[in-house]
Each structure stands twice: as C-alpha cells, then as structure tokens.
Coordinates of C-alpha atoms in Angstrom, one line a residue:
M791 CA 222.1 -139.4 -37.8
D792 CA 218.6 -139.1 -36.3
R793 CA 216.0 -137.0 -38.0
A794 CA 215.7 -133.5 -36.6
E795 CA 212.5 -132.5 -34.8
K796 CA 209.9 -130.8 -37.0
A797 CA 209.6 -127.1 -36.3
Y798 CA 205.9 -127.3 -35.4
K799 CA 206.7 -129.9 -32.7
N800 CA 209.5 -127.9 -31.3
L801 CA 208.0 -126.3 -28.1
D802 CA 211.1 -124.3 -27.4
F803 CA 210.8 -122.7 -30.8
L804 CA 207.0 -122.2 -30.5
R805 CA 207.4 -120.4 -27.2
S806 CA 210.2 -118.2 -28.5
R807 CA 210.0 -114.5 -29.5
E808 CA 210.5 -115.5 -33.2
A809 CA 207.4 -117.7 -33.2
R810 CA 205.1 -115.0 -31.7
S811 CA 203.2 -114.5 -35.0
I812 CA 202.4 -118.3 -35.0
R813 CA 201.0 -118.1 -31.5
I814 CA 198.9 -115.1 -32.4
L815 CA 197.6 -116.8 -35.5
S816 CA 196.8 -119.9 -33.5
E817 CA 194.6 -117.9 -31.2
Y818 CA 192.6 -116.8 -34.2
L819 CA 192.4 -120.0 -36.1
E820 CA 191.8 -122.5 -33.3
P821 CA 188.8 -120.7 -31.8
E822 CA 187.4 -120.1 -35.3
K823 CA 187.6 -123.9 -36.0
R824 CA 186.0 -124.9 -32.7
L825 CA 183.2 -122.3 -32.8
K826 CA 182.3 -123.3 -36.3
A827 CA 182.2 -127.0 -35.3
E828 CA 179.8 -126.1 -32.5
K829 CA 177.7 -124.0 -34.9
V830 CA 178.2 -120.8 -32.9
K831 CA 177.3 -117.8 -35.1
H832 CA 175.9 -115.3 -32.6
T833 CA 176.7 -114.4 -29.0
V834 CA 175.6 -112.1 -26.2
V835 CA 178.7 -111.1 -24.2
F836 CA 178.7 -110.4 -20.5
F837 CA 181.4 -108.1 -19.0
G838 CA 181.8 -107.4 -15.3
S839 CA 183.9 -107.8 -12.1
A840 CA 185.7 -111.0 -11.4
R841 CA 185.6 -110.1 -7.7
V842 CA 181.9 -110.2 -7.2
R843 CA 180.7 -113.3 -5.3
P844 CA 177.4 -115.0 -4.8
E845 CA 177.5 -113.7 -1.2
T846 CA 179.0 -110.5 -0.2
P847 CA 182.2 -111.2 1.9
Q848 CA 182.1 -110.3 5.6
G849 CA 183.2 -106.8 6.3
Q850 CA 182.5 -105.5 2.8
N851 CA 180.2 -102.5 2.8
Q852 CA 178.6 -102.8 -0.6
N853 CA 176.2 -105.6 -1.3
T854 CA 177.8 -106.6 -4.6
H855 CA 176.3 -110.1 -4.5
K856 CA 173.1 -108.6 -6.0
Y857 CA 175.0 -108.1 -9.2
Y858 CA 176.0 -111.7 -9.3
W859 CA 172.4 -113.0 -9.1
A860 CA 171.1 -110.4 -11.5
A861 CA 173.7 -111.5 -14.1
E862 CA 172.8 -115.1 -13.4
E863 CA 169.1 -114.5 -13.9
F864 CA 169.5 -112.3 -17.0
A865 CA 171.7 -115.0 -18.6
F866 CA 169.2 -117.6 -17.8
K867 CA 166.4 -115.6 -19.4
L868 CA 168.4 -114.8 -22.4
A869 CA 169.4 -118.4 -22.9
N870 CA 165.8 -119.5 -22.8
F871 CA 164.9 -116.7 -25.3
S872 CA 167.7 -118.1 -27.5
K873 CA 166.0 -121.5 -27.5
E874 CA 162.9 -119.8 -28.9
L875 CA 164.9 -118.2 -31.7
G876 CA 166.7 -121.6 -32.2
E877 CA 163.5 -123.1 -33.7
N878 CA 164.3 -121.0 -36.8
G879 CA 168.1 -121.6 -36.6
D880 CA 168.7 -118.2 -35.1
S881 CA 170.0 -119.1 -31.6
F882 CA 172.9 -117.3 -29.8
S883 CA 175.2 -118.3 -27.0
I884 CA 176.1 -116.6 -23.8
C885 CA 179.7 -115.6 -23.8
T886 CA 181.9 -114.5 -20.9
G887 CA 185.6 -114.1 -20.0
G888 CA 185.4 -117.5 -18.4
G889 CA 186.5 -116.6 -14.9
P890 CA 184.8 -116.0 -11.5
G891 CA 182.4 -113.2 -10.5
I892 CA 180.0 -111.8 -13.1
M893 CA 181.6 -114.2 -15.7
E894 CA 180.7 -117.2 -13.6
A895 CA 177.2 -115.9 -12.9
A896 CA 176.4 -115.5 -16.6
N897 CA 177.8 -118.9 -17.5
R898 CA 175.9 -120.3 -14.5
G899 CA 172.6 -118.8 -15.7
A900 CA 173.1 -120.2 -19.2
N901 CA 174.0 -123.6 -17.7
R902 CA 170.8 -123.5 -15.6
A903 CA 168.9 -123.2 -18.8
N904 CA 170.7 -126.2 -20.2
A905 CA 172.3 -124.0 -22.9
K906 CA 175.8 -124.3 -24.4
N907 CA 177.8 -121.3 -23.3
I908 CA 181.3 -119.9 -23.9
G909 CA 184.2 -119.0 -21.7
L910 CA 187.1 -117.0 -23.1
N911 CA 189.6 -117.4 -20.3
I912 CA 192.9 -115.6 -20.1
S913 CA 196.2 -116.8 -18.6
L914 CA 197.3 -114.3 -15.9
P915 CA 200.2 -114.2 -13.4
H916 CA 197.6 -114.8 -10.6
E917 CA 195.8 -117.6 -12.2
Q918 CA 192.2 -117.0 -13.4
N919 CA 190.8 -120.5 -13.6
P920 CA 187.8 -121.3 -15.8
N921 CA 184.5 -121.5 -13.9
E922 CA 182.7 -124.8 -13.6
Y923 CA 179.6 -123.7 -15.6
I924 CA 181.2 -123.2 -19.1
S925 CA 180.4 -125.9 -21.7
P926 CA 183.6 -127.9 -21.8
E927 CA 183.7 -127.9 -25.6
L928 CA 183.5 -124.1 -25.6
N929 CA 186.1 -123.5 -22.9
F930 CA 189.0 -121.4 -24.4
E931 CA 192.4 -120.3 -23.0
F932 CA 194.1 -117.2 -24.4
H933 CA 197.6 -115.7 -23.8
Y934 CA 197.0 -112.5 -25.7
F935 CA 194.4 -110.0 -24.4
F936 CA 193.9 -108.5 -27.9
M937 CA 193.0 -111.9 -29.5
R938 CA 190.6 -112.6 -26.6
K939 CA 189.0 -109.2 -27.2
L940 CA 188.7 -110.0 -30.9
W941 CA 186.6 -113.1 -30.1
F942 CA 184.5 -111.2 -27.6
L943 CA 183.3 -108.9 -30.4
Y944 CA 183.6 -110.9 -33.6
Q945 CA 180.2 -112.7 -33.2
A946 CA 178.6 -110.5 -30.6
K947 CA 175.1 -109.3 -31.2
A948 CA 174.8 -107.5 -27.9
L949 CA 177.0 -106.6 -24.9
V950 CA 175.9 -106.6 -21.3
V951 CA 178.1 -104.7 -18.8
F952 CA 177.8 -105.2 -15.1
P953 CA 179.8 -103.2 -12.5
G954 CA 183.5 -103.9 -12.6
G955 CA 187.0 -102.6 -12.2
F956 CA 189.8 -101.7 -14.6
G957 CA 189.2 -104.7 -16.9
T958 CA 185.5 -104.0 -17.2
M959 CA 186.2 -100.3 -17.9
D960 CA 188.7 -101.3 -20.6
E961 CA 186.3 -103.6 -22.3
L962 CA 183.4 -101.1 -22.2
F963 CA 185.3 -98.0 -23.4
E964 CA 187.2 -100.0 -26.1
T965 CA 183.9 -101.2 -27.5
L966 CA 182.3 -97.7 -27.3
T967 CA 185.4 -96.4 -29.2
L968 CA 185.1 -99.0 -31.9
V969 CA 181.4 -98.3 -32.4
Q970 CA 181.9 -94.5 -32.3
T971 CA 184.7 -94.5 -34.8
G972 CA 183.0 -97.0 -37.2
K973 CA 185.7 -99.6 -36.8
L974 CA 183.1 -102.1 -35.6
E975 CA 180.9 -103.3 -38.5
K976 CA 177.9 -103.7 -36.3
Q977 CA 177.0 -100.0 -35.7
N978 CA 173.7 -100.7 -34.0
I979 CA 175.0 -103.3 -31.5
P980 CA 173.2 -102.8 -28.2
I981 CA 175.4 -102.1 -25.2
L982 CA 173.5 -102.4 -21.9
L983 CA 174.8 -101.1 -18.6
Y984 CA 173.3 -102.7 -15.4
D985 CA 172.4 -100.4 -12.5
E986 CA 172.2 -96.8 -13.7
S987 CA 173.0 -95.3 -10.3
F988 CA 176.3 -97.2 -10.2
W989 CA 177.4 -96.0 -13.6
K990 CA 176.3 -92.4 -13.1
D991 CA 178.1 -92.2 -9.8
L992 CA 181.2 -93.7 -11.3
V993 CA 181.4 -92.0 -14.7
N994 CA 180.0 -88.5 -15.6
F995 CA 179.2 -89.2 -19.2
D996 CA 177.4 -85.9 -19.5
K997 CA 180.6 -84.0 -18.7
F998 CA 182.2 -85.5 -21.8
V999 CA 179.5 -83.8 -23.8
K1000 CA 179.7 -80.6 -21.8
Y1001 CA 183.4 -80.2 -22.6
G1002 CA 182.9 -81.1 -26.3
L1003 CA 184.9 -84.3 -25.9
I1004 CA 182.1 -86.5 -27.4
S1005 CA 178.9 -85.7 -29.3
P1006 CA 175.5 -85.7 -27.6
K1007 CA 174.5 -88.6 -29.9
D1008 CA 177.3 -90.7 -28.5
L1009 CA 175.3 -91.1 -25.3
D1010 CA 172.8 -93.1 -27.4
L1011 CA 175.5 -95.8 -27.9
F1012 CA 174.5 -97.4 -24.6
H1013 CA 171.4 -98.0 -22.5
Y1014 CA 170.8 -98.5 -18.8
F1015 CA 168.7 -101.3 -17.3
S1016 CA 167.7 -102.1 -13.8
T1017 CA 166.3 -105.6 -13.9
P1018 CA 166.7 -108.8 -16.0
E1019 CA 163.2 -108.3 -17.2
E1020 CA 163.8 -104.8 -18.4
G1021 CA 167.0 -105.9 -20.1
L1022 CA 165.2 -108.7 -21.9
E1023 CA 162.5 -106.3 -23.1
I1024 CA 165.3 -104.1 -24.5
L1025 CA 167.3 -106.9 -26.1
K1026 CA 164.6 -109.1 -27.6
P1027 CA 163.7 -106.9 -30.7
K1028 CA 167.4 -105.8 -31.1
L1029 CA 168.7 -109.4 -31.2
K1030 CA 166.0 -110.4 -33.6
A1031 CA 166.9 -107.5 -35.9
A1032 CA 170.7 -108.1 -35.6
I1033 CA 170.4 -111.8 -36.5
K1034 CA 168.0 -111.0 -39.4
D1035 CA 170.5 -108.5 -40.7
F1036 CA 173.2 -111.1 -40.5
H1037 CA 171.3 -113.4 -42.7
L1038 CA 170.7 -110.7 -45.3
K1039 CA 174.4 -110.0 -45.8

C-alpha cells in the first residue's frame, strides 16, 4: 500500500472549513517571518481610494488625480526622511494595501526614492492585483481582511489617510476606535487626514461631540494636512519620538 499524503501537503484539507485556523495562523506567521528577514520594524501606512487614477477619467467631475500625486510625493518625501533616520538604524517602510489608486501612488513614491516598500494585497472576487511599485520581497497576499488589518497596524508608527470610499472609512474608523478604547498599544500614533475640506464635507466630526457620542478630546486623535510638506513637518518629530519609544521598551 502506498503511503498516505501528509496532512500539510493535502490542499483539499488545507482549503477546508476544518483547516481555517491553520490558514489564519499562516497569515500571521508567514508575514512575521518575511518582515523579520527584511528587517522591517516600523512602517508608515497609507490608506485611500483604490479608484483614484493618475489622471482623472473623462467625464468625472472631481479632479481626484490630485490625491494620487499628493500621495506619491508625500511617500517620496517620507521615504527619503526614512533614509536619514536609517543612518542610526531607525528607518521605516512605506506600507499600503498593495492595490491601485492611493495605494499605488504611495508605493510609487517610495519606489522613486529607491526605498523598499510593502504591499498588503487582499484577494477579492473582482481581483485586486498588486501594483508594480511594491518591493517584490515585501509583496503579500491575504485572504482574511482581519489578518491584513493586523499587519497594517502591528508595526505602524503613523497612519496617513487620503480620500476614499467604504474601505478607507472602515480602516480609519476602526483605527480611531482602537486608539480611543486603548486597545492599540500605541496611544500617541499620529493619524493624518489629507484635504481638510474633503473630510469636513464628508463627516461632521463636531456633531459627534455635540450629541455626546464622543468626547471633545477625541477630535485630537487625528490631524488634517493640506500638502506633503505640511504632512512631513507634522510627522518628522512624531516618528522620531515613536521610534525612540520603541527602543526604550
């Protein structure tokens, strides 16, 4: 009689409901191993729409391509700042969801600075393919949204949120909730929102306070910025402090 196939080589089993815990664990352990091998300890994460393009499509009223190029430039400047910190071993990597739009723009900016950058892609029914600017050795593919979210925040020292849709809102408000409730260890993590007029037109944050649904101090959990230069001015001291605090633990 031939030997039976080992369980860990049995793809039918690994894809089954019974093996779900193994798949979840794999999406924790495999990225951890690869990030450690690439010496990635700190990240700045970019969130934003996958639908934004370098040029605004014909017939679209809003000039959303401006967000693409602002994200590209900001990631470029941050990646160069990371190189300065890297002289003391304190560099960080630009990290995105790995797809098109704002994600592509941020990976593109880091790539332009010749800096390694991360793409945490997700398998979707309508395929979201990894963009071409991710460092190949840091290109990840996730099945589970919650495991992908874990890796967005696990090493994050700052979050940069550009205009986006449901996915961006989910990522922003989940992060705000984790910080507000103390479930995220990094209580002082900076959360930057690009284009104050967009956000204030979209979300009436002050009304949350007016109705007593959040505290006035909760509005201090995030900051607006209007240009890559302004964003860099905000983040430079905060990133230095966050990385220094990491070394003291």
